[in-house]
PDB file of C-alpha atoms in Angstrom:
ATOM      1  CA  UNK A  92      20.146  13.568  30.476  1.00 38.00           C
ATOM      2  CA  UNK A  93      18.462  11.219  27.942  1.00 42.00           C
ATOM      3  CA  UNK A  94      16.359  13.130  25.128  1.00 51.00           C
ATOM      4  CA  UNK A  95      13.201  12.073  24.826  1.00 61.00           C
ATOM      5  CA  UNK A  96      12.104  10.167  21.742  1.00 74.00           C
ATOM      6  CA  UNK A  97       9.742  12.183  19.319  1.00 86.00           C
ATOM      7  CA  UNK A  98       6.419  11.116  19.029  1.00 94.00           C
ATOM      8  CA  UNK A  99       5.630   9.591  15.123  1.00 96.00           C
ATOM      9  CA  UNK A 100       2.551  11.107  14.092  1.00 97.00           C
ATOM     10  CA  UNK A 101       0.953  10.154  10.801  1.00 98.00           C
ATOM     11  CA  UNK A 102      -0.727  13.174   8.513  1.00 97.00           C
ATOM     12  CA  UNK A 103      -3.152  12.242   5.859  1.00 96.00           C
ATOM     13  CA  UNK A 104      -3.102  15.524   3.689  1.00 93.00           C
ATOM     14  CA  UNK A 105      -2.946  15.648  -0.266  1.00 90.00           C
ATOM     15  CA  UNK A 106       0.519  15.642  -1.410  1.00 91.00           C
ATOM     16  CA  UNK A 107       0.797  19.625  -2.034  1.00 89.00           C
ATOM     17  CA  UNK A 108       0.858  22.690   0.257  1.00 88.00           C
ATOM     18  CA  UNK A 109      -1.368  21.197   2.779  1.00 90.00           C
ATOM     19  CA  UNK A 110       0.991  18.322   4.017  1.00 93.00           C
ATOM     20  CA  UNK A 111       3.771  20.804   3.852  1.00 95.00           C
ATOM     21  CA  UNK A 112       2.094  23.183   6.315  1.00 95.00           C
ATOM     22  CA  UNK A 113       1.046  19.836   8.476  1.00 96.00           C
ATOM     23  CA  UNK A 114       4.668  18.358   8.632  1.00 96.00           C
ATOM     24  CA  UNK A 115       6.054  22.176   9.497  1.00 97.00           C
ATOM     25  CA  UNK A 116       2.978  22.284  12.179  1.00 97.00           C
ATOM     26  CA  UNK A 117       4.036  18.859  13.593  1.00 96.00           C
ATOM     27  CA  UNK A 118       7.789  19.736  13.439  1.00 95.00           C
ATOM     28  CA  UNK A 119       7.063  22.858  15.654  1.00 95.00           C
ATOM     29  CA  UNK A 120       5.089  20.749  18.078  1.00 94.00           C
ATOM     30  CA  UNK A 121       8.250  18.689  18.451  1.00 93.00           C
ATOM     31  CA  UNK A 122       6.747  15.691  16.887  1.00 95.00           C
ATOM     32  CA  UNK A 123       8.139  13.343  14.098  1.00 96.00           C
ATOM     33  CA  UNK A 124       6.271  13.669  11.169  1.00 97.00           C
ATOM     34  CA  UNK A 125       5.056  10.511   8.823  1.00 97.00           C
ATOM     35  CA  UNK A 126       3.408  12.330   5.621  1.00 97.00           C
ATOM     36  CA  UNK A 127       1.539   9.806   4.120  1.00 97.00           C
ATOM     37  CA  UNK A 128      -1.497  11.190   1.675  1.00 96.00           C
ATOM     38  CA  UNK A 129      -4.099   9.332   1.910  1.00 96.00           C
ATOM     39  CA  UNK A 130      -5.691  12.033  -0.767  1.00 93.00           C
ATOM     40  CA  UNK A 131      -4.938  12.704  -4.461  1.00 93.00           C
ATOM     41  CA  UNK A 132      -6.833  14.972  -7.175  1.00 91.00           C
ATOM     42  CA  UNK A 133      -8.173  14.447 -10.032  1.00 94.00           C
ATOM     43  CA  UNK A 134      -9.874  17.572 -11.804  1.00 95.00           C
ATOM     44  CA  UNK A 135     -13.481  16.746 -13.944  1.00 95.00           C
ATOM     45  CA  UNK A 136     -13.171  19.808 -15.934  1.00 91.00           C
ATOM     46  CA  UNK A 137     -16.595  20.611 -14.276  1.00 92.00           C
ATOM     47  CA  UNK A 138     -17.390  24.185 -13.171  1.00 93.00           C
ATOM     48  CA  UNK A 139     -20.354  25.555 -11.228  1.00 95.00           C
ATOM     49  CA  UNK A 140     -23.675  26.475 -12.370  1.00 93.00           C
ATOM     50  CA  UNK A 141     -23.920  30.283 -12.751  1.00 90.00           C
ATOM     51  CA  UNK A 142     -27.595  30.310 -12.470  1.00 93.00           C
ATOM     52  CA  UNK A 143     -28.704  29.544  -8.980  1.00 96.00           C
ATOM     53  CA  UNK A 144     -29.720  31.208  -5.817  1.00 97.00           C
ATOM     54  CA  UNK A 145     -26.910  29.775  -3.881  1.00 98.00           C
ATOM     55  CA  UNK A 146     -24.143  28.234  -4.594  1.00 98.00           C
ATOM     56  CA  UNK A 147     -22.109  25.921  -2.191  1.00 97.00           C
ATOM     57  CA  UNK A 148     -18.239  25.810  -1.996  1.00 97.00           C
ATOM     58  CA  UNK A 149     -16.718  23.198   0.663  1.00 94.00           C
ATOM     59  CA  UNK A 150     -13.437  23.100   0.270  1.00 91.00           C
ATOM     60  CA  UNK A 151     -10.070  25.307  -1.211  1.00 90.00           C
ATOM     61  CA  UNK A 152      -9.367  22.755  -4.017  1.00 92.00           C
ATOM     62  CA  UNK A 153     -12.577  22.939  -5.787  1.00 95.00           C
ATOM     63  CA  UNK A 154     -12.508  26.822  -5.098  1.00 97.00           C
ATOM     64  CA  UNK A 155      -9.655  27.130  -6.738  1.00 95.00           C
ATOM     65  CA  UNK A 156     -10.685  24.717 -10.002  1.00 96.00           C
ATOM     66  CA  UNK A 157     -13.995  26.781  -9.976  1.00 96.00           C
ATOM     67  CA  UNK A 158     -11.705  30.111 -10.803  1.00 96.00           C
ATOM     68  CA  UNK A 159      -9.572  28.474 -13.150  1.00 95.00           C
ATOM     69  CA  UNK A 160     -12.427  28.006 -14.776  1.00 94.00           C
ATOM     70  CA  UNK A 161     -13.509  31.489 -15.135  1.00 95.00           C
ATOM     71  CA  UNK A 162     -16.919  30.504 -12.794  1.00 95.00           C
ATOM     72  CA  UNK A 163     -18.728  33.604 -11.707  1.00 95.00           C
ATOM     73  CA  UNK A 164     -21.367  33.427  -9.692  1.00 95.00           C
ATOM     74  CA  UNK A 165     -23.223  36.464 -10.791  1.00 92.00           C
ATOM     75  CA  UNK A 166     -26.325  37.758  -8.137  1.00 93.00           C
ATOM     76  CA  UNK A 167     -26.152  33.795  -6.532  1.00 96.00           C
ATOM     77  CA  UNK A 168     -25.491  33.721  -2.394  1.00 97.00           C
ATOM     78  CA  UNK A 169     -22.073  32.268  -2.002  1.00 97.00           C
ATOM     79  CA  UNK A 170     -21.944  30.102   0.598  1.00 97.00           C
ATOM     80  CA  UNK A 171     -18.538  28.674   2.087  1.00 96.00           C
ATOM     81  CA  UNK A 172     -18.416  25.853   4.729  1.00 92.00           C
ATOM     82  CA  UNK A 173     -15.251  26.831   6.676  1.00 86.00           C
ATOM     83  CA  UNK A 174     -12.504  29.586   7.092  1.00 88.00           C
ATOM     84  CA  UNK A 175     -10.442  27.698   4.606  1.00 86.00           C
ATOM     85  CA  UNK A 176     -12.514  27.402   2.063  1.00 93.00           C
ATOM     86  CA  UNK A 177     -13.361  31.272   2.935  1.00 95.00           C
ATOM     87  CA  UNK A 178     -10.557  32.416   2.539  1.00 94.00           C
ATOM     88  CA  UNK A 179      -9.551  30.392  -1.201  1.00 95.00           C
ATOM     89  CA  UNK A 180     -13.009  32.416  -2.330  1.00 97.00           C
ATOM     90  CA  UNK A 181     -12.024  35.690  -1.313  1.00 97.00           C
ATOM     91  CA  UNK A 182      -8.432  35.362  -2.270  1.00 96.00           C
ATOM     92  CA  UNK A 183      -9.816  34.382  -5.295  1.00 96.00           C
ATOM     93  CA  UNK A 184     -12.050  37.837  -5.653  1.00 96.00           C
ATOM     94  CA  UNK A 185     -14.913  36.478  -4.645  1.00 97.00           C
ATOM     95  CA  UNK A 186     -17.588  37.784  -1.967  1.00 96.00           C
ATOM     96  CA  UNK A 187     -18.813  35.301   0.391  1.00 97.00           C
ATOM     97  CA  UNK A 188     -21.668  35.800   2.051  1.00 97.00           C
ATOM     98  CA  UNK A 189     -22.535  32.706   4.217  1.00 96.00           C
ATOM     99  CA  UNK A 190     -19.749  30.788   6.331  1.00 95.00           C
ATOM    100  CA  UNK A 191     -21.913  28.685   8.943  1.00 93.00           C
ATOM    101  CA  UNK A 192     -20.874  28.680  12.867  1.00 87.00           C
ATOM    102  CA  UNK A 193     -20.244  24.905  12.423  1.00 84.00           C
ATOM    103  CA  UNK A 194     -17.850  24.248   9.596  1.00 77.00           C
ATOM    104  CA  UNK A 195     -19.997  21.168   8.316  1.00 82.00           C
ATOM    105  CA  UNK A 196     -22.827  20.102   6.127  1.00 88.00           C
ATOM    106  CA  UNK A 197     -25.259  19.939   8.596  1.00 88.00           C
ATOM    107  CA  UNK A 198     -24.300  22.852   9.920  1.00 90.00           C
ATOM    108  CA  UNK A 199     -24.823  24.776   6.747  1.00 94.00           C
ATOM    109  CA  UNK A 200     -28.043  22.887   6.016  1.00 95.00           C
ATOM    110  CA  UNK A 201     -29.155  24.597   9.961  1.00 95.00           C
ATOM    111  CA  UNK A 202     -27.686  28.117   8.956  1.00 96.00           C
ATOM    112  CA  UNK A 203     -30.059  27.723   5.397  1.00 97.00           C
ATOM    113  CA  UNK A 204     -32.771  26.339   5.943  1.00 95.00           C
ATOM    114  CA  UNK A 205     -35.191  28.967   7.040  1.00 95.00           C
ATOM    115  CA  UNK A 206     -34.901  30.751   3.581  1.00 96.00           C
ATOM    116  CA  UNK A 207     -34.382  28.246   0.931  1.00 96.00           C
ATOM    117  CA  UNK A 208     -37.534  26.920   0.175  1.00 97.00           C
ATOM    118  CA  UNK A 209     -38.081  27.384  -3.803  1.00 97.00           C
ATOM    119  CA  UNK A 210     -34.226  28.330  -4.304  1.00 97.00           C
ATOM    120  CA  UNK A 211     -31.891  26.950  -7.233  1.00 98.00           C
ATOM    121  CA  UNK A 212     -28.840  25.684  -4.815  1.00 98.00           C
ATOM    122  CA  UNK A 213     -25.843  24.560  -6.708  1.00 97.00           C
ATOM    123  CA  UNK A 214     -23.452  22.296  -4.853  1.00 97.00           C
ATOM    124  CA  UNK A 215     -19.880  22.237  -6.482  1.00 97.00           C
ATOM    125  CA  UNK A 216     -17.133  19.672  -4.557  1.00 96.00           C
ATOM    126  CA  UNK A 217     -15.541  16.553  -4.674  1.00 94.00           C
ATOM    127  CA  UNK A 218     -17.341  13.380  -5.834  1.00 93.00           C
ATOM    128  CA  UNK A 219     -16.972  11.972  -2.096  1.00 88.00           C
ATOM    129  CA  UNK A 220     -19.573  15.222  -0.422  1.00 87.00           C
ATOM    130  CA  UNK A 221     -21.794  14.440   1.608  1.00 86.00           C
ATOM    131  CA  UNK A 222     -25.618  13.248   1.195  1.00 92.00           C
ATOM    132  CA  UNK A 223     -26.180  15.051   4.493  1.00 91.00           C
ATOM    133  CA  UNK A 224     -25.637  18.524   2.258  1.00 94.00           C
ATOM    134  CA  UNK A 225     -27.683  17.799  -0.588  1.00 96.00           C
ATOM    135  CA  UNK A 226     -30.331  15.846   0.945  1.00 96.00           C
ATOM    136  CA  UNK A 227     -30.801  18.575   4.048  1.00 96.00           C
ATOM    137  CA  UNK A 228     -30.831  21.538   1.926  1.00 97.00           C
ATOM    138  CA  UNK A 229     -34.228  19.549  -0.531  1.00 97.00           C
ATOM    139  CA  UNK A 230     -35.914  18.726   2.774  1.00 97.00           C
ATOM    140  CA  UNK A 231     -36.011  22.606   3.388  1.00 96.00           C
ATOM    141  CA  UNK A 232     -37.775  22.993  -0.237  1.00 97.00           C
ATOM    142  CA  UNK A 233     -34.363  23.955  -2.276  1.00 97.00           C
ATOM    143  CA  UNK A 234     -34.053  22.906  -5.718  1.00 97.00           C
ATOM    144  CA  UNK A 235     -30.346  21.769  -5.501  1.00 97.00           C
ATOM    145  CA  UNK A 236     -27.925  20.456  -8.435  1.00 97.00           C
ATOM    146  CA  UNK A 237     -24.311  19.140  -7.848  1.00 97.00           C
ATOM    147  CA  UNK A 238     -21.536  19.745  -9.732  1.00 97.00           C
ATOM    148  CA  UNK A 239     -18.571  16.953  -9.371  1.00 97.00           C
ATOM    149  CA  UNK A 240     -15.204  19.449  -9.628  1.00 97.00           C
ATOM    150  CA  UNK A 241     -13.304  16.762  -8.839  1.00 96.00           C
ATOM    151  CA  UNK A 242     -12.324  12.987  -7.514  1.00 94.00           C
ATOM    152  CA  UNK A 243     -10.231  11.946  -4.360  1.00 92.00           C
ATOM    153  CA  UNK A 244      -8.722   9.257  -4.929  1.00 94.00           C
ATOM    154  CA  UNK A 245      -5.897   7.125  -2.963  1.00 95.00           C
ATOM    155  CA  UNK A 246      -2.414   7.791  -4.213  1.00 94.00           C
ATOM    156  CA  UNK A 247      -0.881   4.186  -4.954  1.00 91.00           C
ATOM    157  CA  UNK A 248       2.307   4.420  -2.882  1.00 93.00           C
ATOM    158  CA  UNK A 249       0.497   5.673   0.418  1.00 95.00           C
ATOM    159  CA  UNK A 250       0.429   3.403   3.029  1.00 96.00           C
ATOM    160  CA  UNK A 251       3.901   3.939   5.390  1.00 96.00           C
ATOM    161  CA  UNK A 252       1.548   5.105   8.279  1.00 97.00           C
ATOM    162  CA  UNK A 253      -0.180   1.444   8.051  1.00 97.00           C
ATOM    163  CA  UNK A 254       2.940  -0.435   8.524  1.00 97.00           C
ATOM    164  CA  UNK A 255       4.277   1.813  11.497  1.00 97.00           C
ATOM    165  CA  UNK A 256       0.860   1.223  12.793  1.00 97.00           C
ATOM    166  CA  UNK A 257       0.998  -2.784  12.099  1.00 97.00           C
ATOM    167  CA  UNK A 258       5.160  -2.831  13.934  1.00 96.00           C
ATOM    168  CA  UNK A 259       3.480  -0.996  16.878  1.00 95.00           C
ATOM    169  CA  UNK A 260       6.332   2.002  15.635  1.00 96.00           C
ATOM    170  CA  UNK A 261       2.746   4.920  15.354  1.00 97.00           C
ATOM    171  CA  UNK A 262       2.450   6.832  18.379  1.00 96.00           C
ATOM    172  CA  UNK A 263      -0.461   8.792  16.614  1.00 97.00           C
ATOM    173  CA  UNK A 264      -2.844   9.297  13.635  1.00 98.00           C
ATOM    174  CA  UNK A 265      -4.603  12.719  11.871  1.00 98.00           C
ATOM    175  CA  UNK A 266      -7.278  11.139  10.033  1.00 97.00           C
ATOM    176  CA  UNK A 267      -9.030  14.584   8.338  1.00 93.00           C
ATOM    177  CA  UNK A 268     -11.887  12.602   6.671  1.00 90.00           C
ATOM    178  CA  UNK A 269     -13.638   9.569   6.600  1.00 91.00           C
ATOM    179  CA  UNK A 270     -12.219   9.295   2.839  1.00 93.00           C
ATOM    180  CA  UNK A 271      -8.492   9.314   4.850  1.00 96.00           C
ATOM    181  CA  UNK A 272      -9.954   6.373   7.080  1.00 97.00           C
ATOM    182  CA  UNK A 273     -11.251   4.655   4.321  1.00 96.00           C
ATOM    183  CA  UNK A 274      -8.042   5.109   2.215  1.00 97.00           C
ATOM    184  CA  UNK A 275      -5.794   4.307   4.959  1.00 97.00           C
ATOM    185  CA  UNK A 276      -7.749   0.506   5.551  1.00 97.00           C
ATOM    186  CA  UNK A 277      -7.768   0.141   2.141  1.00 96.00           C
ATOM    187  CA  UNK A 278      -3.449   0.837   1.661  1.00 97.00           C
ATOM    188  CA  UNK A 279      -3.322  -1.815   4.871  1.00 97.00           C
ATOM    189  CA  UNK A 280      -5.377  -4.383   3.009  1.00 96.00           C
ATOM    190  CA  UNK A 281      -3.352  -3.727  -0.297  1.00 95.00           C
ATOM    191  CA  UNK A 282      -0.161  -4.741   2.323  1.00 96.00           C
ATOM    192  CA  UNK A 283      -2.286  -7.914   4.116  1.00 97.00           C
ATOM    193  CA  UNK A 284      -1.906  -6.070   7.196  1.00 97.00           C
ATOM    194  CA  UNK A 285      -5.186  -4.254   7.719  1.00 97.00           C
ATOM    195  CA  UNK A 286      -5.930  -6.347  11.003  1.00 96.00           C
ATOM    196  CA  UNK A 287      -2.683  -5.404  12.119  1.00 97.00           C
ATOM    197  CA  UNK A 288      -2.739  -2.122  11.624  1.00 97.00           C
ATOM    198  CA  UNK A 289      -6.069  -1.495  13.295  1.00 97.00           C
ATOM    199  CA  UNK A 290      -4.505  -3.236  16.443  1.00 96.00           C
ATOM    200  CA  UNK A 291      -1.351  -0.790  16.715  1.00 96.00           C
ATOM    201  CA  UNK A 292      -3.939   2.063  16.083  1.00 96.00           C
ATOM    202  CA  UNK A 293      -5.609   1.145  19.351  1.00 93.00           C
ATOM    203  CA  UNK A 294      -2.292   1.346  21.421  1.00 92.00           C
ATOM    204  CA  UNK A 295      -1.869   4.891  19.455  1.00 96.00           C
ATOM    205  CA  UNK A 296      -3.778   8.465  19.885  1.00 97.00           C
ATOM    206  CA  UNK A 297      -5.961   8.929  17.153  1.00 97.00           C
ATOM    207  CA  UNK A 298      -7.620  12.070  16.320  1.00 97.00           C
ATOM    208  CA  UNK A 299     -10.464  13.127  13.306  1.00 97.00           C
ATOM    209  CA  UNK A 300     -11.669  16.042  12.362  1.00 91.00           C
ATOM    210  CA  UNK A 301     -15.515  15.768  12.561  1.00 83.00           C
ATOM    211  CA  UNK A 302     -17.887  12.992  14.115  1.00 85.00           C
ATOM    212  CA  UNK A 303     -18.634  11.590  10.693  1.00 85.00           C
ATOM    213  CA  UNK A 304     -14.841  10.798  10.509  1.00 91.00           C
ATOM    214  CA  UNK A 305     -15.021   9.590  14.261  1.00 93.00           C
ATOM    215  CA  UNK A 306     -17.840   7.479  13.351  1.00 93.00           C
ATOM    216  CA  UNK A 307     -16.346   6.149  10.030  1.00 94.00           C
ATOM    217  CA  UNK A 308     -12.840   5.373  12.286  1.00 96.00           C
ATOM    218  CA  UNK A 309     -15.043   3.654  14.908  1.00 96.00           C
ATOM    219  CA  UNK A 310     -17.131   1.553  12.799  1.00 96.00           C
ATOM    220  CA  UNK A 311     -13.607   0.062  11.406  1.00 96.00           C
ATOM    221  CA  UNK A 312     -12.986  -0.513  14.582  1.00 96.00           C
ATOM    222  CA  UNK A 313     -10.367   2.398  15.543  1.00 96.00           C
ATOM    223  CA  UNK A 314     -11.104   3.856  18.866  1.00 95.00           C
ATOM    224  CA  UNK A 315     -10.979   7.430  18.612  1.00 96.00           C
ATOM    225  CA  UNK A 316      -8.660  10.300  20.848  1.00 96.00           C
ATOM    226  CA  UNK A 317      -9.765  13.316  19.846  1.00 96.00           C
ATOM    227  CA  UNK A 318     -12.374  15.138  18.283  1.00 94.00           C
ATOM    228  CA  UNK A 319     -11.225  19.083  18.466  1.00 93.00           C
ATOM    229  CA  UNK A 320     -14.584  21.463  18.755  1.00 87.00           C
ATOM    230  CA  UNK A 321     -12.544  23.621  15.660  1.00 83.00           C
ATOM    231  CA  UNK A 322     -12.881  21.751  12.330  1.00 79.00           C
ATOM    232  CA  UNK A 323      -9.592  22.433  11.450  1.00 85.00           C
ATOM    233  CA  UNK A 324      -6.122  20.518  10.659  1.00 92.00           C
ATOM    234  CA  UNK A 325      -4.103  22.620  13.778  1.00 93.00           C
ATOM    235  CA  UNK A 326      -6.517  22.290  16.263  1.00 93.00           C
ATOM    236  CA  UNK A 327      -6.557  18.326  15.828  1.00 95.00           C
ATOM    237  CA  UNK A 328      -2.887  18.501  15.638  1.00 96.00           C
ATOM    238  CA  UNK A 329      -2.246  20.219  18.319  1.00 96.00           C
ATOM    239  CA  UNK A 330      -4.928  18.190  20.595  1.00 96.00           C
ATOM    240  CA  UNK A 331      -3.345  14.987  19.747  1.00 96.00           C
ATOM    241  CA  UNK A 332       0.395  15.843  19.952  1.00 96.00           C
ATOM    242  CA  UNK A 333      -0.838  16.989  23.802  1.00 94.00           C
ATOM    243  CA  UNK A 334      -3.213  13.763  24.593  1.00 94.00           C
ATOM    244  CA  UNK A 335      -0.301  11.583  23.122  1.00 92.00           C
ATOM    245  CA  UNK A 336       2.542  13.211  25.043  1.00 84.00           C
ATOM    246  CA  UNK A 337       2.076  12.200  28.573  1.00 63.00           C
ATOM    247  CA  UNK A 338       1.585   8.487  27.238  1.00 52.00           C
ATOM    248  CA  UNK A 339       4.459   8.279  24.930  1.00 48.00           C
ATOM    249  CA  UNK A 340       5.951   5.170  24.665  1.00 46.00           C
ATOM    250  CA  UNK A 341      10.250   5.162  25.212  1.00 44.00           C
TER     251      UNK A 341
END
């Protein structure tokens, strides 16, 4: 009997533990994996404000800058948007006291916005966050500062997933945040074959996390798969390895 050919399925994740764990995941779901990160860090040196209300984590990396830089948080409300980033804070030795239902901005803005009105909120991610976060939690009466931890920027030699995707050779595509749509466009146009690639994404199965990242995809003009209810990296994994399998191409 012939053995199937194994679906090619592009991951987006930073270049550390986090596309290790995705090409494992993939692996196990008997797909072929194409690591391409679309994500790279670079620290500020920044570290949170330690005399707020609140203060807002959204993600493991700038959890774990914000203890290497001795940050405490002293009597502030720690709020974490998702299990992930949870988990980096209590790991860390840190007490979290606020994970929203929906792992999102607007979902924390919902889950705070009853009982913010006069707080200091201190916002401490990425330079790409979104306005959605900031600008929610002022329109409930919060006082709110940001604090850049870090910058995502596109590593210069990503950009295999785009050429499968141009040769029609991508059966399907993790995009994790609108910043991994953006990047991946951006790595086709640096190759001339951003029109291309777009194209081969439509005969693929392409998944976000998120209907910002949906939206972002689709305003590119990438029709979107999948859009797992859980916010997470295994859920949309394991969503689009299924919705891709029964269309694989031989």
């Amino acid at each position: 009997m012939r053995e199937e050919p194994r679906l090619r399925v592009a991951a987006f994740r930073p270049d550390d533990e986090r596309l290790t764990a995705a090409v494992e995941l993939l692996d196990s779901l008997g797909a072929d994996p194409v690591p391409d990160p679309m994500l790279a860090v670079e620290p500020t040196d920044g570290a949170p404000r330690s005399d707020a209300d609140y203060v807002v984590l959204t993600s493991k990396t700038g959890v774990e800058l914000a203890a290497d830089a001795g940050w405490s948080p002293g009597g502030a409300t720690v709020c974490a948007i998702g299990d992930a980033t949870a988990a980096a804070l209590r790991e860390a030795g840190y007490t979290v006291d606020v994970v929203p239902e929906e792992f999102s901005s607007s979902g924390l803005v919902r889950r705070l916005e009853a009982e913010v009105a006069g707080a200091r909120i201190e916002v401490a991610r990425s330079d790409h966050g979104s306005v959605v976060l900031t600008d929610g939690l002022e329109a409930a009466g919060a006082y709110v500062h940001e604090t850049v931890l870090y910058r995502l920027v596109r590593p210069p030699e990503s950009g295999e997933s785009a050429e499968l995707a141009a040769a029609g050779e991508l059966d399907a595509a993790l995009f994790t945040s609108s910043l991994t749509v953006r990047h991946f466009l951006a790595a086709a146009e640096e190759r001339g074959i951003r029109e291309d690639a777009v194209a081969g994404l439509r005969d693929a199965t392409v998944g976000t996390i998120g209907k910002p990242t949906k939206e972002t995809a689709e305003n590119a003009g990438i029709a979107v798969d999948v859009v797992p209810d859980r916010a997470d990296f295994e859920a949309l994994a394991c969503e689009v390895v299924e919705a891709a399998a029964p269309t694989h191409r031989e």
